[in-house]
Coordinates of C-alpha atoms and ligand atoms in Angstrom, one line a residue:
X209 CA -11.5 -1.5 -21.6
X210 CA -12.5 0.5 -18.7
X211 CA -15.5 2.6 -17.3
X212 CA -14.4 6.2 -17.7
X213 CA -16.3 8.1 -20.2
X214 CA -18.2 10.7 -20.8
X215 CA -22.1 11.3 -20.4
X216 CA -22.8 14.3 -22.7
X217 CA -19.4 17.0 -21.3
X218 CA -19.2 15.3 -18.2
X219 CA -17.2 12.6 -17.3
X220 CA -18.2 9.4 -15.5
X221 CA -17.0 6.4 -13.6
X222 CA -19.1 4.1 -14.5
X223 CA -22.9 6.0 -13.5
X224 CA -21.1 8.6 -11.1
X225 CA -20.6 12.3 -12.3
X226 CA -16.7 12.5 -11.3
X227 CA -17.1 16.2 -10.6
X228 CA -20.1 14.8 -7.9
X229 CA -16.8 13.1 -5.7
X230 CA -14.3 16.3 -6.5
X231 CA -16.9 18.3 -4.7
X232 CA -18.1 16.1 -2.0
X233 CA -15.0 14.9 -1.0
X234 CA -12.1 17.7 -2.3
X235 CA -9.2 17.1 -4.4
X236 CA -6.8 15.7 -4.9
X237 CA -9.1 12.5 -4.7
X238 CA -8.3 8.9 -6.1
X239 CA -11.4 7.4 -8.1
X240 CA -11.7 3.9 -8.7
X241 CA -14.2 1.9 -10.5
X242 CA -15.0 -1.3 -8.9
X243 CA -16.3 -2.7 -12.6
X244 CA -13.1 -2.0 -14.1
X245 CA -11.5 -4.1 -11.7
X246 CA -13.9 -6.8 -11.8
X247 CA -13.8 -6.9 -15.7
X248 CA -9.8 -6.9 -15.7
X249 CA -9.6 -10.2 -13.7
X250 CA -12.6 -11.6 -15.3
X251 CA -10.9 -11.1 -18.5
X252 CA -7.3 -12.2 -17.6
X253 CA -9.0 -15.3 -16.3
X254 CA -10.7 -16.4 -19.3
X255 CA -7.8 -15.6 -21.2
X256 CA -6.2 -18.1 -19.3
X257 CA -8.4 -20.7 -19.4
X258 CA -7.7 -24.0 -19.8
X259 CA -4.8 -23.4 -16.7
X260 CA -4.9 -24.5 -13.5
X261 CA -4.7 -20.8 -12.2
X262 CA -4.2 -19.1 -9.0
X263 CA -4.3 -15.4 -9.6
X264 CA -2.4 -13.6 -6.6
X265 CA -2.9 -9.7 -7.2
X266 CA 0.2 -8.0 -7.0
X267 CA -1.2 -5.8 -3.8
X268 CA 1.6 -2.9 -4.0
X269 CA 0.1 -1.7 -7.3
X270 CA -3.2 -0.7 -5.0
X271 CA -3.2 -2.0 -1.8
X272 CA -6.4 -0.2 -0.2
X273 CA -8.7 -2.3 2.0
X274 CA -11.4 -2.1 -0.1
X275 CA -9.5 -2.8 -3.1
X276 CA -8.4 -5.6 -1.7
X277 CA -11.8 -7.1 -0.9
X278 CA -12.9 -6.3 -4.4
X279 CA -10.4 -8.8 -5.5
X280 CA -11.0 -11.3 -2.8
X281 CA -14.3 -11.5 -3.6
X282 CA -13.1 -12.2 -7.6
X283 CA -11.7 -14.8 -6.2
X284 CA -8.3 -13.5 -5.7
X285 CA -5.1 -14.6 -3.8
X286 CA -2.3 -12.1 -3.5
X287 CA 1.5 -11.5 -4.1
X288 CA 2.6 -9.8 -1.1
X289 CA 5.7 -7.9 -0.3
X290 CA 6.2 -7.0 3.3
X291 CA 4.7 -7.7 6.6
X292 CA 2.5 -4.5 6.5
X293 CA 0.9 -6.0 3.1
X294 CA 0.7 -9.5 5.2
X295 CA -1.9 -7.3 7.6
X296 CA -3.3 -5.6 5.0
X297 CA -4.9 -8.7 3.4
X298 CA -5.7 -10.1 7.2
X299 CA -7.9 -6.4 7.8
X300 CA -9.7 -6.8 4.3
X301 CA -10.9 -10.4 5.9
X302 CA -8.7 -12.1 3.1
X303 CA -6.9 -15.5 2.3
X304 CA -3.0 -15.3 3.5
X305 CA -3.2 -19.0 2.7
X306 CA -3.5 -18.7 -0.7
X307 CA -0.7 -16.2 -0.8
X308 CA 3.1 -15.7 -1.6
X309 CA 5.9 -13.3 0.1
X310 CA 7.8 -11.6 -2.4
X311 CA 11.4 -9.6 -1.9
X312 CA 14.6 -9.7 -1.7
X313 CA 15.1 -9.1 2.2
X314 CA 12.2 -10.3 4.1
X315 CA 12.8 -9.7 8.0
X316 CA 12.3 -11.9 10.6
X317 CA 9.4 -10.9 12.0
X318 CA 7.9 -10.5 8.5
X319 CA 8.8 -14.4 7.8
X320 CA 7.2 -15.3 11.4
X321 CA 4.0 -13.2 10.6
X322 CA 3.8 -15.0 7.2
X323 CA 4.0 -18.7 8.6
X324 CA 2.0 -17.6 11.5
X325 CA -0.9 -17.2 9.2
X326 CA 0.0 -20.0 6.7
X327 CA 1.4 -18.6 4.1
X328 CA 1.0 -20.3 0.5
X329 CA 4.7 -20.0 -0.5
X330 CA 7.8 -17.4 -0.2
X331 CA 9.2 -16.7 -2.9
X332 CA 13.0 -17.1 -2.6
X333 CA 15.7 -14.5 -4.3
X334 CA 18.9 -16.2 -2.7
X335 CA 20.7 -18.7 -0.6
X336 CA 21.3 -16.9 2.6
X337 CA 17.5 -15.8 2.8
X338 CA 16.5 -20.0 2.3
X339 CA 19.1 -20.2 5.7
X340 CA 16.9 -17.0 7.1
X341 CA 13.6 -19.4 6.8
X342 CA 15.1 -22.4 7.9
X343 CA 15.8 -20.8 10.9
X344 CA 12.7 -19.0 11.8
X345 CA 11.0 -22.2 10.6
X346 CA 12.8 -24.4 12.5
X347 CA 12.0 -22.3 15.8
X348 CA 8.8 -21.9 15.0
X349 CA 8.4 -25.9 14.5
X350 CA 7.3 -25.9 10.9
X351 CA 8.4 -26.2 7.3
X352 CA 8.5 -23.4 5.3
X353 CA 6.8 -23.7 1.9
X354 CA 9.3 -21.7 -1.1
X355 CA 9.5 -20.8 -4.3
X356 CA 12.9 -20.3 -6.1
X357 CA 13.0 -16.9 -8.3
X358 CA 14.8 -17.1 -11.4
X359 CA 16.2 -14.7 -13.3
X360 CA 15.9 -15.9 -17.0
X361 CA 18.0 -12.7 -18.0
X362 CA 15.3 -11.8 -20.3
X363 CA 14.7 -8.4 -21.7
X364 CA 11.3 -6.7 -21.1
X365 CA 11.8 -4.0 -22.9
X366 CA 10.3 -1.8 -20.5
X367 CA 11.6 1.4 -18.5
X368 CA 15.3 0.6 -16.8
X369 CA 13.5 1.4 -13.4
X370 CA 11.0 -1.3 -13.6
X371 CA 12.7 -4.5 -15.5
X372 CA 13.8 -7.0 -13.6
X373 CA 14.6 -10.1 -15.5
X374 CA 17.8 -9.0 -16.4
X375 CA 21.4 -10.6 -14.9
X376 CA 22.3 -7.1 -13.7
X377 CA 19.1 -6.6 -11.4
X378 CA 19.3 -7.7 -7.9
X379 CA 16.3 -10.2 -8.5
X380 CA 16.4 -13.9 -8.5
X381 CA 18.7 -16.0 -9.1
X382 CA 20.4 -16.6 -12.9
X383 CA 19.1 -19.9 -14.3
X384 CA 22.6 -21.2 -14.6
X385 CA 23.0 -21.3 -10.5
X386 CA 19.0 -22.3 -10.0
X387 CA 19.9 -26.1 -9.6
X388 CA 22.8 -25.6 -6.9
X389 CA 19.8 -23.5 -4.9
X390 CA 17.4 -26.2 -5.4
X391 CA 20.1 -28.7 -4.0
X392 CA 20.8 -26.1 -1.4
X393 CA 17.2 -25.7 -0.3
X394 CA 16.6 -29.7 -0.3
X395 CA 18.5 -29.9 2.6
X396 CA 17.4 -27.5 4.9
X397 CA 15.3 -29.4 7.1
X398 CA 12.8 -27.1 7.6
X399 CA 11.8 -26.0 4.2
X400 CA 9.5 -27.4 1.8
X401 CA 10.0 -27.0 -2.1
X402 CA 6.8 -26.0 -3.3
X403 CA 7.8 -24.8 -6.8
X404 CA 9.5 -21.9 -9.1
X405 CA 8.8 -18.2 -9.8
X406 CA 9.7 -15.8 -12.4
X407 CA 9.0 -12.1 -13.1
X408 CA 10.9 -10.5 -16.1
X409 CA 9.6 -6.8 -15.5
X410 CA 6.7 -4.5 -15.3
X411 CA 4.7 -2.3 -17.8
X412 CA 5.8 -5.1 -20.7
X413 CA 3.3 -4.1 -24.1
X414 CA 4.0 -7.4 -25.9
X415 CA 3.9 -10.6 -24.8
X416 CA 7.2 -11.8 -26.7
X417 CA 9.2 -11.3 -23.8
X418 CA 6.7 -13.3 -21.7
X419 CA 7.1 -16.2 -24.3
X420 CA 10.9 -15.7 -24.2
X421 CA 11.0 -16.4 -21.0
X422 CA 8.7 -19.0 -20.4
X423 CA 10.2 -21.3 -23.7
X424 CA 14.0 -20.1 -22.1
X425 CA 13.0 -21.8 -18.3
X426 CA 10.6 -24.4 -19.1
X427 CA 13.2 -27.4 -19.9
X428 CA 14.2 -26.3 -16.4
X429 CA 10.8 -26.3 -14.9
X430 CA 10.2 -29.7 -15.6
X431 CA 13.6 -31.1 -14.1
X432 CA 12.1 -29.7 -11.0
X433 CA 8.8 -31.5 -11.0
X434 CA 10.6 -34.6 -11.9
X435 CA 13.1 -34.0 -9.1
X436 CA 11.4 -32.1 -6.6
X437 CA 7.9 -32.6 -7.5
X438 CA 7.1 -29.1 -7.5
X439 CA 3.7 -28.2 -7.8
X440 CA 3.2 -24.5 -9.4
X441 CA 5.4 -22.4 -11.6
X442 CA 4.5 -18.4 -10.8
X443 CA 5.0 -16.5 -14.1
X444 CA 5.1 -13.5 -12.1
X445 CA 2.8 -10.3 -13.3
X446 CA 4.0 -7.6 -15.3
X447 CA 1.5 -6.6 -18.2
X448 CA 1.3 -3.1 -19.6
X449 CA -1.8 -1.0 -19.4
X450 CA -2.6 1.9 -21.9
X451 CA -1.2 5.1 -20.8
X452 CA -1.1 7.1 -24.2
X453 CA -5.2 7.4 -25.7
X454 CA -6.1 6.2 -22.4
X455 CA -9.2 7.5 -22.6
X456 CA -10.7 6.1 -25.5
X457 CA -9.3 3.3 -25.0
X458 CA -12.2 2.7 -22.5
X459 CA -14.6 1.7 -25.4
X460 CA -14.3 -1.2 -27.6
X461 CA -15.0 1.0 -30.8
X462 CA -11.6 2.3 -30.0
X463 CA -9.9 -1.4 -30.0
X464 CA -11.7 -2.6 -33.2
X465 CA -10.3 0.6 -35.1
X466 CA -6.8 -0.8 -34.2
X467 CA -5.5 -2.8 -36.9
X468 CA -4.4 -6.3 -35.1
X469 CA -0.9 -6.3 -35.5
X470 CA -0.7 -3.2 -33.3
X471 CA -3.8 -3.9 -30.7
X472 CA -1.9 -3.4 -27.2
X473 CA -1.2 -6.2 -25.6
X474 CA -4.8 -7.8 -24.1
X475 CA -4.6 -11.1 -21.9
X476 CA -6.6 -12.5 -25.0
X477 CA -3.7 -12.4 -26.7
X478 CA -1.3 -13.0 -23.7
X479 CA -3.2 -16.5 -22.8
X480 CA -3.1 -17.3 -26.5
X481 CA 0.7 -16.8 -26.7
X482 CA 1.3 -18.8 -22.9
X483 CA -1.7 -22.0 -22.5
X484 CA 0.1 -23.8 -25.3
X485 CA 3.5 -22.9 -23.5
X486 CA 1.9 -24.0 -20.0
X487 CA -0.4 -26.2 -19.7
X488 CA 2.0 -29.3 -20.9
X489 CA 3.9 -28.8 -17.8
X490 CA 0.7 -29.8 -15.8
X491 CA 1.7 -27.9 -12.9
X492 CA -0.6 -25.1 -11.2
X493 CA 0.4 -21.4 -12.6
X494 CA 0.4 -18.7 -10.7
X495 CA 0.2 -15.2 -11.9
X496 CA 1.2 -12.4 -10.0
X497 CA -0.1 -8.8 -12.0
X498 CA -0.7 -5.6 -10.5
X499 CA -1.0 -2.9 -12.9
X500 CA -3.4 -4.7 -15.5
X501 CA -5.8 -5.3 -12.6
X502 CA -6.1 -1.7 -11.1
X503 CA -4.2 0.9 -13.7
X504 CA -6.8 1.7 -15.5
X505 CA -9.3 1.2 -13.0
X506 CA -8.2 4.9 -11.3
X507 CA -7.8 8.4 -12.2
X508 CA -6.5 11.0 -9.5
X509 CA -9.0 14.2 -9.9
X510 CA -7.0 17.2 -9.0
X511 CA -8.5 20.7 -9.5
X512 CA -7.1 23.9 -11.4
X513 CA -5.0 26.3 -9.0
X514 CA -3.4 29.0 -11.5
X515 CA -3.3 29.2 -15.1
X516 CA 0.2 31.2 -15.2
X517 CA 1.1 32.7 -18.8
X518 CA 4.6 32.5 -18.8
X519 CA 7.1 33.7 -21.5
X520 CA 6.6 31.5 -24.5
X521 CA 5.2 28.7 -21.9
X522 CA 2.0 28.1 -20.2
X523 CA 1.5 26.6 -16.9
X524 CA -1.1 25.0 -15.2
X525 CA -0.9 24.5 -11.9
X526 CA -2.9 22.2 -10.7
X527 CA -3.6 21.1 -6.7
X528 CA -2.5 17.5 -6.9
X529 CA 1.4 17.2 -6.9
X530 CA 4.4 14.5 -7.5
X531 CA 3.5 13.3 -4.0
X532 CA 0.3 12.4 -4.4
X533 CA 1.3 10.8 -8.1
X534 CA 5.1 10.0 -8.0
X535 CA 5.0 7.8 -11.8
X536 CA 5.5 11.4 -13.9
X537 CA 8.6 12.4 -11.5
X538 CA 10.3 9.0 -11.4
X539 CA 9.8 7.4 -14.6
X540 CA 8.8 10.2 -17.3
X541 CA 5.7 8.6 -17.4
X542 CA 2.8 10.0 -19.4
X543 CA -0.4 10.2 -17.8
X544 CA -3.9 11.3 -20.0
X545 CA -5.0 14.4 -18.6
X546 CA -8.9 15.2 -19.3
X547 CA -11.0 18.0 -18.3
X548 CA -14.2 16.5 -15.9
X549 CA -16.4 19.0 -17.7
X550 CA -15.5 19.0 -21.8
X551 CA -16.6 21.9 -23.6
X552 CA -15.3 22.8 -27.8
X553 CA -16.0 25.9 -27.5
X554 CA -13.2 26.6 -25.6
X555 CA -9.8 27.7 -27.3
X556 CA -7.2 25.1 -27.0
X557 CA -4.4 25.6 -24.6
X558 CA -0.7 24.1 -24.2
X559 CA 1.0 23.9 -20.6
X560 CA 2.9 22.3 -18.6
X561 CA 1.1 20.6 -16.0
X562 CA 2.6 21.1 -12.8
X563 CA 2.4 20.9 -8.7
X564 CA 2.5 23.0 -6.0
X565 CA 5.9 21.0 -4.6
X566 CA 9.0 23.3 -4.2
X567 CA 10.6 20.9 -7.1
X568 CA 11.2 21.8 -11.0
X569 CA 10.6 17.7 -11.3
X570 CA 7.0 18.1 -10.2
X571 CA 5.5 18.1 -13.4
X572 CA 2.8 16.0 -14.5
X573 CA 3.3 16.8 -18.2
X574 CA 5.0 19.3 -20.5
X575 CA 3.6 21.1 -23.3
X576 CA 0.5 19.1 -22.9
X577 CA -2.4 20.0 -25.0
X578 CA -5.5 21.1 -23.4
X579 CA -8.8 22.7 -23.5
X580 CA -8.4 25.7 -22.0
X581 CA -9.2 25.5 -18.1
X582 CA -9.3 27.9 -15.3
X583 CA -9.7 28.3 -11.8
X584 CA -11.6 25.6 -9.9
X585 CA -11.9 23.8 -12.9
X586 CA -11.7 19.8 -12.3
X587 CA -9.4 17.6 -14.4
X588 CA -8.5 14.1 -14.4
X589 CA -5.7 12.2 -14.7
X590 CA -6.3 8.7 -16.1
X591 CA -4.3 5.8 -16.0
X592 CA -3.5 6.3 -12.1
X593 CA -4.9 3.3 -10.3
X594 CA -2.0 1.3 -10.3
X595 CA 1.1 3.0 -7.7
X596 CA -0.6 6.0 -7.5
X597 CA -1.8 5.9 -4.1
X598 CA 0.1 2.6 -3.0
X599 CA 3.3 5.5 -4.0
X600 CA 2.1 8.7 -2.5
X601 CA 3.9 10.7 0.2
X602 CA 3.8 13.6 2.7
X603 CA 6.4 15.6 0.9
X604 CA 6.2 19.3 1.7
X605 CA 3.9 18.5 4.4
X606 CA 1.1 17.3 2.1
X607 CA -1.7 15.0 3.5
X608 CA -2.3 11.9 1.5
X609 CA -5.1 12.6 -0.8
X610 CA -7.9 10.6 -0.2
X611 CA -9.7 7.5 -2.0
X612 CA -13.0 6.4 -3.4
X613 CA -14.4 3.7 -4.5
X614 CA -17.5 3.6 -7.3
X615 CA -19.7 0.7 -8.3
X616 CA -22.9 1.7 -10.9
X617 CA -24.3 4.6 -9.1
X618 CA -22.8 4.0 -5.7
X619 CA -19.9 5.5 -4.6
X620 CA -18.3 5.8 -0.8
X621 CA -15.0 7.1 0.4
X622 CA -12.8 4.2 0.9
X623 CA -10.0 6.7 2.4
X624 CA -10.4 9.9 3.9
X625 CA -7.9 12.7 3.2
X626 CA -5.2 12.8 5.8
X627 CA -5.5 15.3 8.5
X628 CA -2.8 17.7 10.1
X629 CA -3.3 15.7 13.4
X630 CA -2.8 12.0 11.8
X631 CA 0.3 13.5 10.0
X632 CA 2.0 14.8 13.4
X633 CA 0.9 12.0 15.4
X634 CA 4.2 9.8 16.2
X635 CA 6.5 12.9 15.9
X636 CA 7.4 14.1 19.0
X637 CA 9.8 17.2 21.1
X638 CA 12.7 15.6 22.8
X639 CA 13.3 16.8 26.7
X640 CA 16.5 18.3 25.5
X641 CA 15.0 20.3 23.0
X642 CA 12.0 21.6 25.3
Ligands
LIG808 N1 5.6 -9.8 -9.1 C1 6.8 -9.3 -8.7 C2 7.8 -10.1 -8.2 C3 7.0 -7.9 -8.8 O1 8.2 -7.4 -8.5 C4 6.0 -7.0 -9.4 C5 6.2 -5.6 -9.5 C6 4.8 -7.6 -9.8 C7 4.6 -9.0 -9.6 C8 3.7 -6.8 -10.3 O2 4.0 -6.2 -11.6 P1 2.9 -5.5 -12.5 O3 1.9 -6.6 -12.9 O4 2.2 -4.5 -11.6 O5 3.6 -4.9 -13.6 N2 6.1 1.5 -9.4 C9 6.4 1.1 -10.8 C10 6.2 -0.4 -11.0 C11 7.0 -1.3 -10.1 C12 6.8 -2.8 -10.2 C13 7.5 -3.5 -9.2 N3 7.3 -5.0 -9.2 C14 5.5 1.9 -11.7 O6 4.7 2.7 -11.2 O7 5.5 1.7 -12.9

């Protein structure tokens, strides 16, 4: 469920006409709806209940300030990724204490910055990086609290580009060498066992794989209370979000019409499948999603550039590109598009919908079917909270577009469009050049 929908042939965000922000603020323009947010943790919260939960927000789906301090103020802790992300969290006046360092080569000035400011735990993907953090540890005069990842070698089912859980990723470590890194990590003097992460993939639209995984490492998760007396087990994040009838899928008219056995995957029905796995092990769970908490909580508005009548193709060039939303170019993902302003008297039209980057791959959909749109016209595309922004780039000299934030009838720019200037800034002439 979400807050995009139309109010007679406009569409909203929550109370906000969208085409209000395309022309106050320009496009392309990331739109996100605070309630959405707030409604998404709410519910994976309650569909957990009965856990002893710590809910760390996977911040590189959407790591904006103010995003941030949306979730913060839920009552969020965050999975964290890089020392940049460590910062990010410190400028949105959030907990780092509550937090956990994920990756598979965390620097040493990252690891410093994270113990520093009292990180929660790091999560470990292999035995030279538990040396790295004895180390820095050791010099800095603490223990370091970690995690091991495991790779259950699990299949997610999802796209090859975003599973992870499988033995030929470069994440984790296989469940068959997990206890020689436990022994390992025991006697480092400077670290602290803290307890055990997983995170089979991302995108994931049922929850078998989830309960694969969880059944497959459990006998192994309690050896390590017993032996170790770990005290949390992260299940990592990783559930999918409705990219296809994205729109509707906004209003719960549209989930009731589903028959059950092919709802999408809701954290209702992911907590039913996991408390019974979880809460035997009487250990605090973590949970580390991204995507469910922000995906559907943006759209990027772009406007209408060109509608060019090819051959036996349409397209519609539109003014947002594959660097302000990367997902379509790297993964063939689909992405909803809707016009802002809806209107059936229209004749229906089928493009491509493309950029304005010099690349055939910049292409947002193909033979999409559309109302027919011109010139100045506004469209959304749905589904784009999650690494939309967190993704974008200055390819072709492009500014990042800029981001806003809405809550009832409130809105405010939570990131303004890049300028020329701020582009440029650290690029410099050499001497020998001059
Ligand atoms: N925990 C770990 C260790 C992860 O690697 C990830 C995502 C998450 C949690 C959060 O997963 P989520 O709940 O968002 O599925 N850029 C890709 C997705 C990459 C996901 C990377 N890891 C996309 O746009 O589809």
């Amino acid at each position: 469920m979400h807050h995009f929908h139309f109010v007679g042939l406009n569409l909203h965000c929550e109370s906000v006409d969208l085409a209000e922000i395309a022309r106050l603020y320009g496009t392309p323009t990331y739109v996100y709806s605070a309630a959405t947010m707030a409604d998404n943790y709410t519910r994976i919260e309650r569909g957990l209940a009965g856990l002893d939960l710590q809910i760390c927000y996977a911040m590189k789906a959407n790591s904006n300030l103010a995003v941030l301090r949306q979730f913060a103020n839920l009552g969020a802790a965050f999975d964290l990724v890089s020392g940049g992300e460590i910062r990010r969290v410190l400028a949105a006046g959030a907990d780092v204490r509550r937090s956990v360092f994920a990756g598979v080569g965390k620097s040493e000035p990252e690891i410093t910055l994270a113990l520093e400011n009292g990180i929660f735990a790091f999560h470990v993907e292999s035995e030279p990086e538990l040396a790295r953090l004895n180390h820095v540890a050791g010099r800095l005069g603490v223990k370091a609290p970690v995690a091991i990842r495991i790779n259950p070698d699990v299949d997610a089912h999802t796209h090859a580009k975003i599973t992870t859980g499988k033995s030929d990723n470069k994440f984790g470590i296989p469940l068959q060498a997990a206890p020689a890194a436990y022994v390992a990590a025991a006697k480092f003097p400077h670290l602290t066992i803290k307890g055990v992460q997983m995170h089979i993939g991302s995108q994931l639209t049922s929850v078998e794989p989830f309960v694969e995984a969880v059944t497959k490492v459990t006998p192994f998760v309690e050896g390590l209370k017993r032996d170790y007396g770990i005290t949390y087990f992260s299940i990592g994040g990783g559930m999918g979000i409705m990219y296809q009838d994205a729109l509707a899928s906004g209003a719960s008219a549209w989930w009731d019409a589903q028959p059950a056995d092919r709802r999408p995957l809701t954290p209702e029905t992911y907590g039913a499948a996991l408390v019974p796995l979880l809460q035997p092990l009487g250990l605090k769970i973590l949970l580390e999603h991204g995507r469910f908490m922000v995906g559907n909580a943006g759209v990027l508005l772009t406007r209408v550039e060109h509608l060019k009548r090819g051959a036996g193709k349409n397209f519609l060039i539109v003014d947002a590109a594959m660097n302000d939303l990367v997902r379509p170019a790297m993964y063939d993902s689909f992405h909803e598009i809707v016009p802002l302003h809806r209107d059936s008297s229209r004749r229906a039209l089928v493009a491509d919908v493309v950029g304005p980057v010099c690349e055939s791959g910049d292409c947002f959909a193909k033979d999409r079917q559309l109302q027919e749109v011109g010139e100045g016209e506004y469209l959304a595309l749905m589904s784009a909270g999650a690494y939309g922004h967190a993704m974008a780039s200055r390819y072709n000299t492009r500014a990042l577009p800029a981001e806003v934030l809405v809550s009832g009838g409130n809105f405010e720019l939570i990131n303004g469009r890049e300028t020329f200037e701020q582009m440029v800034a650290n690029e410099s002439i050499p001497a020998f050049l001059k």
